[in-house]
GROMACS .gro file of C-alpha atoms in nm:
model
   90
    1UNK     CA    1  -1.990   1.650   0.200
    2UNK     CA    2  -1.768   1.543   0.451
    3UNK     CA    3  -1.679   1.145   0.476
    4UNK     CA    4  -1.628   1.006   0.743
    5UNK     CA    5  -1.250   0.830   0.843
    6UNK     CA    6  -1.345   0.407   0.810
    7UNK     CA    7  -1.167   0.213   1.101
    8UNK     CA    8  -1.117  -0.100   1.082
    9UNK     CA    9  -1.055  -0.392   1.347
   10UNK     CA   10  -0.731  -0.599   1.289
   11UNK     CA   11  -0.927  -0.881   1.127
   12UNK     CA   12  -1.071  -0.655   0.861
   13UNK     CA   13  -0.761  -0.465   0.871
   14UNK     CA   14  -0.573  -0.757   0.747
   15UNK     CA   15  -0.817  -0.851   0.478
   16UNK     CA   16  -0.805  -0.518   0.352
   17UNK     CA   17  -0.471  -0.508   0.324
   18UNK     CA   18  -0.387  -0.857   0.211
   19UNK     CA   19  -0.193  -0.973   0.531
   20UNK     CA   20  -0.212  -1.147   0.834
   21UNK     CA   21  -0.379  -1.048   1.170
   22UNK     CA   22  -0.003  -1.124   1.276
   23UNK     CA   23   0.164  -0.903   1.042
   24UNK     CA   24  -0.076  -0.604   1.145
   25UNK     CA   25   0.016  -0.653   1.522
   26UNK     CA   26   0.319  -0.643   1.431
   27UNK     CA   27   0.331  -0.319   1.251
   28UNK     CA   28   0.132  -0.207   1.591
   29UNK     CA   29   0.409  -0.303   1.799
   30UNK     CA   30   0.640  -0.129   1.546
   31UNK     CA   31   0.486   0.180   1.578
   32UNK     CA   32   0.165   0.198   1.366
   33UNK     CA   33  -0.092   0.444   1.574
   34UNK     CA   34  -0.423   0.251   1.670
   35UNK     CA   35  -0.691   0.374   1.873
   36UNK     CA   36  -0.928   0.151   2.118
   37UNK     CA   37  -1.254   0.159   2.096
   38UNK     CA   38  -1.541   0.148   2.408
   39UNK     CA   39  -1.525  -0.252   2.424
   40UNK     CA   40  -1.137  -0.231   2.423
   41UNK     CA   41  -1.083  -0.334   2.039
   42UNK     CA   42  -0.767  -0.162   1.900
   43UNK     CA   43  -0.871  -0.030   1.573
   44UNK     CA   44  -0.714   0.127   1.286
   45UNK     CA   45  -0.801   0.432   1.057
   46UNK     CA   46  -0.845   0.320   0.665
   47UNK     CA   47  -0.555   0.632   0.625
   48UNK     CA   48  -0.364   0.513   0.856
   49UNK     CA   49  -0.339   0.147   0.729
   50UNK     CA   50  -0.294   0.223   0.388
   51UNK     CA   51  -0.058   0.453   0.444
   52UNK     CA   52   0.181   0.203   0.700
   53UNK     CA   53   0.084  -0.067   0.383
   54UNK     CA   54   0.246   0.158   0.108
   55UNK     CA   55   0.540   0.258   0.305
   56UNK     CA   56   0.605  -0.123   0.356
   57UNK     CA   57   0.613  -0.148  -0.001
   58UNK     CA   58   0.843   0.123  -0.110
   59UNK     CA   59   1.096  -0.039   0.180
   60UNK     CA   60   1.015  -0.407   0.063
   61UNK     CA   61   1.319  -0.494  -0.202
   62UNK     CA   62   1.100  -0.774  -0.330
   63UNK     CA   63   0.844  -0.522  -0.469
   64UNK     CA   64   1.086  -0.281  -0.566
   65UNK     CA   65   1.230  -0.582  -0.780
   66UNK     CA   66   0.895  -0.609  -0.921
   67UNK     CA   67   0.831  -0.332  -1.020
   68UNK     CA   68   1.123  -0.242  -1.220
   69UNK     CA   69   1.097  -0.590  -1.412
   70UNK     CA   70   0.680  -0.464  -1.515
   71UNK     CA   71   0.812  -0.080  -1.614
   72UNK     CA   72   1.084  -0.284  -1.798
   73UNK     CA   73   0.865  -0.512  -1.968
   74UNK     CA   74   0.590  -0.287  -2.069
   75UNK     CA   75   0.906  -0.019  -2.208
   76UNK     CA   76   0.874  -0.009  -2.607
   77UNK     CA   77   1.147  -0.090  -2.785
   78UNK     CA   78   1.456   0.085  -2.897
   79UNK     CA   79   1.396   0.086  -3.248
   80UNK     CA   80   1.110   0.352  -3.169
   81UNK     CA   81   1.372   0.574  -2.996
   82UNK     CA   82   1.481   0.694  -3.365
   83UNK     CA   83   1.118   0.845  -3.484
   84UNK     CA   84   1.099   1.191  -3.486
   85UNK     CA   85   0.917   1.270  -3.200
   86UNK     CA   86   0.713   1.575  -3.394
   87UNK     CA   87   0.377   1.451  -3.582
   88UNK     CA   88   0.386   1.537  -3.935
   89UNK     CA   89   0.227   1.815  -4.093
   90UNK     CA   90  -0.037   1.706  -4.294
   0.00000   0.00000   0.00000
């Protein structure tokens, strides 16, 4: 079954993504592709959006930050660096 691409207006775009009607113009006017519709609303694919969204993140240092602070956190210690990493035979 084929599905079919959601588009979204820049209201719901902005919901969806968890940022401002601004912001989304914005990333319009920095290049994002839109399409218009037959009333003249520019609307967005759901691929398109969420793809613009996670390449924001990657470039945001703020995220990156975060991210390295949760992979640190959830790391296991270094005193279970020194167990032999082969189960024993039982």
């Amino acid at each position: 079954m084929v599905q079919r691409e959601e588009w979204f207006t820049y209201g719901e775009a902005a919901k969806r993504v968890g940022r401002s009607v601004r912001t989304i113009k914005q990333w319009r006017r920095e290049g994002m592709q839109m399409a218009t519709d037959a009333h003249g609303r520019r609307l967005v694919s759901r691929t398109v959006l969420l793809a613009e969204y996670r390449r924001r993140l990657r470039a945001w240092p703020i995220h990156q930050q975060r991210r390295r602070a949760a992979l640190e956190e959830a790391n296991i210690g270094p005193e279970l660096d020194t167990l032999p990493s082969d189960p024993p035979n039982v």
